[in-house]
PDB file of C-alpha atoms in Angstrom:
ATOM      1  CA  TYR S   1     -41.004 -11.637  20.922  1.00  0.00           C
ATOM      2  CA  VAL S   2     -44.364 -10.289  19.723  1.00  0.00           C
ATOM      3  CA  THR S   3     -43.329  -6.850  20.988  1.00  0.00           C
ATOM      4  CA  GLN S   4     -40.078  -7.101  18.984  1.00  0.00           C
ATOM      5  CA  ILE S   5     -42.021  -8.056  15.804  1.00  0.00           C
ATOM      6  CA  ASN S   6     -44.438  -5.134  16.364  1.00  0.00           C
ATOM      7  CA  ASP S   7     -41.546  -2.779  16.814  1.00  0.00           C
ATOM      8  CA  ASN S   8     -39.871  -3.979  13.649  1.00  0.00           C
ATOM      9  CA  ILE S   9     -43.089  -3.547  11.683  1.00  0.00           C
ATOM     10  CA  THR S  10     -43.514   0.057  12.888  1.00  0.00           C
ATOM     11  CA  ARG S  11     -39.862   0.801  11.918  1.00  0.00           C
ATOM     12  CA  GLY S  12     -40.488  -0.475   8.434  1.00  0.00           C
ATOM     13  CA  PHE S  13     -40.185  -3.925   7.063  1.00  0.00           C
ATOM     14  CA  PHE S  14     -37.963  -5.432   9.723  1.00  0.00           C
ATOM     15  CA  GLU S  15     -35.273  -2.824   9.525  1.00  0.00           C
ATOM     16  CA  THR S  16     -33.040  -2.705  12.579  1.00  0.00           C
ATOM     17  CA  ASP S  17     -31.369   0.350  14.012  1.00  0.00           C
ATOM     18  CA  GLU S  18     -28.068  -1.133  12.974  1.00  0.00           C
ATOM     19  CA  ASP S  19     -29.287  -1.400   9.367  1.00  0.00           C
ATOM     20  CA  ARG S  20     -30.470   2.165   9.364  1.00  0.00           C
ATOM     21  CA  ILE S  21     -27.168   3.436  10.751  1.00  0.00           C
ATOM     22  CA  LYS S  22     -25.240   1.414   8.152  1.00  0.00           C
ATOM     23  CA  GLU S  23     -27.424   2.950   5.427  1.00  0.00           C
ATOM     24  CA  GLU S  24     -26.929   6.427   6.739  1.00  0.00           C
ATOM     25  CA  ARG S  25     -23.143   5.839   6.841  1.00  0.00           C
ATOM     26  CA  LEU S  26     -23.081   4.579   3.264  1.00  0.00           C
ATOM     27  CA  VAL S  27     -25.028   7.666   2.104  1.00  0.00           C
ATOM     28  CA  TRP S  28     -22.586   9.935   4.041  1.00  0.00           C
ATOM     29  CA  ILE S  29     -19.566   8.177   2.460  1.00  0.00           C
ATOM     30  CA  GLU S  30     -21.080   8.471  -0.971  1.00  0.00           C
ATOM     31  CA  LYS S  31     -21.607  12.158  -0.506  1.00  0.00           C
ATOM     32  CA  LYS S  32     -18.097  12.686   0.681  1.00  0.00           C
ATOM     33  CA  LEU S  33     -16.676  10.727  -2.209  1.00  0.00           C
ATOM     34  CA  GLU S  34     -18.210  13.270  -4.604  1.00  0.00           C
ATOM     35  CA  THR S  35     -15.469  15.656  -3.488  1.00  0.00           C
ATOM     36  CA  PHE S  36     -12.639  13.390  -4.561  1.00  0.00           C
ATOM     37  CA  ASN S  37     -11.216  12.913  -8.013  1.00  0.00           C
ATOM     38  CA  TRP S  38     -12.833  10.082  -9.988  1.00  0.00           C
ATOM     39  CA  PHE S  39      -9.896   7.653  -9.524  1.00  0.00           C
ATOM     40  CA  ASP S  40      -9.713   7.922  -5.686  1.00  0.00           C
ATOM     41  CA  ALA S  41     -13.498   7.676  -5.447  1.00  0.00           C
ATOM     42  CA  GLU S  42     -13.858   4.666  -7.724  1.00  0.00           C
ATOM     43  CA  ILE S  43     -10.991   2.757  -6.075  1.00  0.00           C
ATOM     44  CA  PHE S  44     -12.416   3.349  -2.649  1.00  0.00           C
ATOM     45  CA  LYS S  45     -15.864   2.283  -3.743  1.00  0.00           C
ATOM     46  CA  LEU S  46     -14.473  -0.992  -5.255  1.00  0.00           C
ATOM     47  CA  TYR S  47     -12.459  -1.621  -2.022  1.00  0.00           C
ATOM     48  CA  PHE S  48     -15.231  -0.756   0.377  1.00  0.00           C
ATOM     49  CA  GLN S  49     -18.330  -2.004  -1.418  1.00  0.00           C
ATOM     50  CA  GLU S  50     -16.974  -5.095  -2.967  1.00  0.00           C
ATOM     51  CA  ASN S  51     -14.911  -5.948   0.141  1.00  0.00           C
ATOM     52  CA  HIS S  52     -11.633  -6.359  -1.712  1.00  0.00           C
ATOM     53  CA  SER S  53      -8.206  -6.575  -0.168  1.00  0.00           C
ATOM     54  CA  LEU S  54      -5.366  -4.470  -1.633  1.00  0.00           C
ATOM     55  CA  ASN S  55      -4.013  -7.518  -3.412  1.00  0.00           C
ATOM     56  CA  SER S  56      -7.277  -8.703  -4.861  1.00  0.00           C
ATOM     57  CA  LEU S  57      -8.173  -5.219  -6.025  1.00  0.00           C
ATOM     58  CA  SER S  58      -4.800  -4.901  -7.648  1.00  0.00           C
ATOM     59  CA  LYS S  59      -5.302  -8.217  -9.515  1.00  0.00           C
ATOM     60  CA  VAL S  60      -8.859  -7.337 -10.685  1.00  0.00           C
ATOM     61  CA  THR S  61      -7.963  -3.829 -11.892  1.00  0.00           C
ATOM     62  CA  LYS S  62      -4.338  -4.448 -12.971  1.00  0.00           C
ATOM     63  CA  ILE S  63      -3.381  -1.320 -11.025  1.00  0.00           C
ATOM     64  CA  ASN S  64      -0.208  -1.279  -9.008  1.00  0.00           C
ATOM     65  CA  ARG S  65      -0.932  -2.286  -5.348  1.00  0.00           C
ATOM     66  CA  ASN S  66       1.061   0.747  -4.049  1.00  0.00           C
ATOM     67  CA  THR S  67      -1.156   3.174  -6.141  1.00  0.00           C
ATOM     68  CA  ILE S  68      -4.233   1.576  -4.684  1.00  0.00           C
ATOM     69  CA  TYR S  69      -2.823   1.673  -1.148  1.00  0.00           C
ATOM     70  CA  HIS S  70      -2.059   5.371  -1.328  1.00  0.00           C
ATOM     71  CA  SER S  71      -5.374   6.203  -2.866  1.00  0.00           C
ATOM     72  CA  ILE S  72      -7.391   4.240  -0.245  1.00  0.00           C
ATOM     73  CA  ARG S  73      -5.217   5.701   2.558  1.00  0.00           C
ATOM     74  CA  LYS S  74      -5.950   9.230   1.403  1.00  0.00           C
ATOM     75  CA  VAL S  75      -9.692   8.642   1.346  1.00  0.00           C
ATOM     76  CA  LYS S  76      -9.769   6.848   4.675  1.00  0.00           C
ATOM     77  CA  LYS S  77      -7.735   9.609   6.386  1.00  0.00           C
ATOM     78  CA  TYR S  78     -10.108  12.268   4.983  1.00  0.00           C
ATOM     79  CA  LEU S  79     -13.250  10.303   6.078  1.00  0.00           C
ATOM     80  CA  LYS S  80     -11.848   9.860   9.608  1.00  0.00           C
ATOM     81  CA  ASN S  81     -11.135  13.522   9.979  1.00  0.00           C
ATOM     82  CA  GLU S  82     -14.666  14.378   8.758  1.00  0.00           C
ATOM     83  CA  LYS S  83     -16.451  12.392  11.441  1.00  0.00           C
TER      84      LYS S  83
END
């Protein structure tokens, strides 16, 4: 246990490898979103960062669910191919 605490301190304020990987992934996604038009980028950010479902995002934004679906699908497909 003490060894684990020391390892965490040396890594920087109890940051785990998983936390570091998540942060790197978020930075990568943000950078890739800069290549999209503003609508697709903003819809995906709301969906991904705010953890919305298609229905909840549609209700909040008053944008048709089908429009949101196609926008998110386009971004997801691009990100998967960029891995």
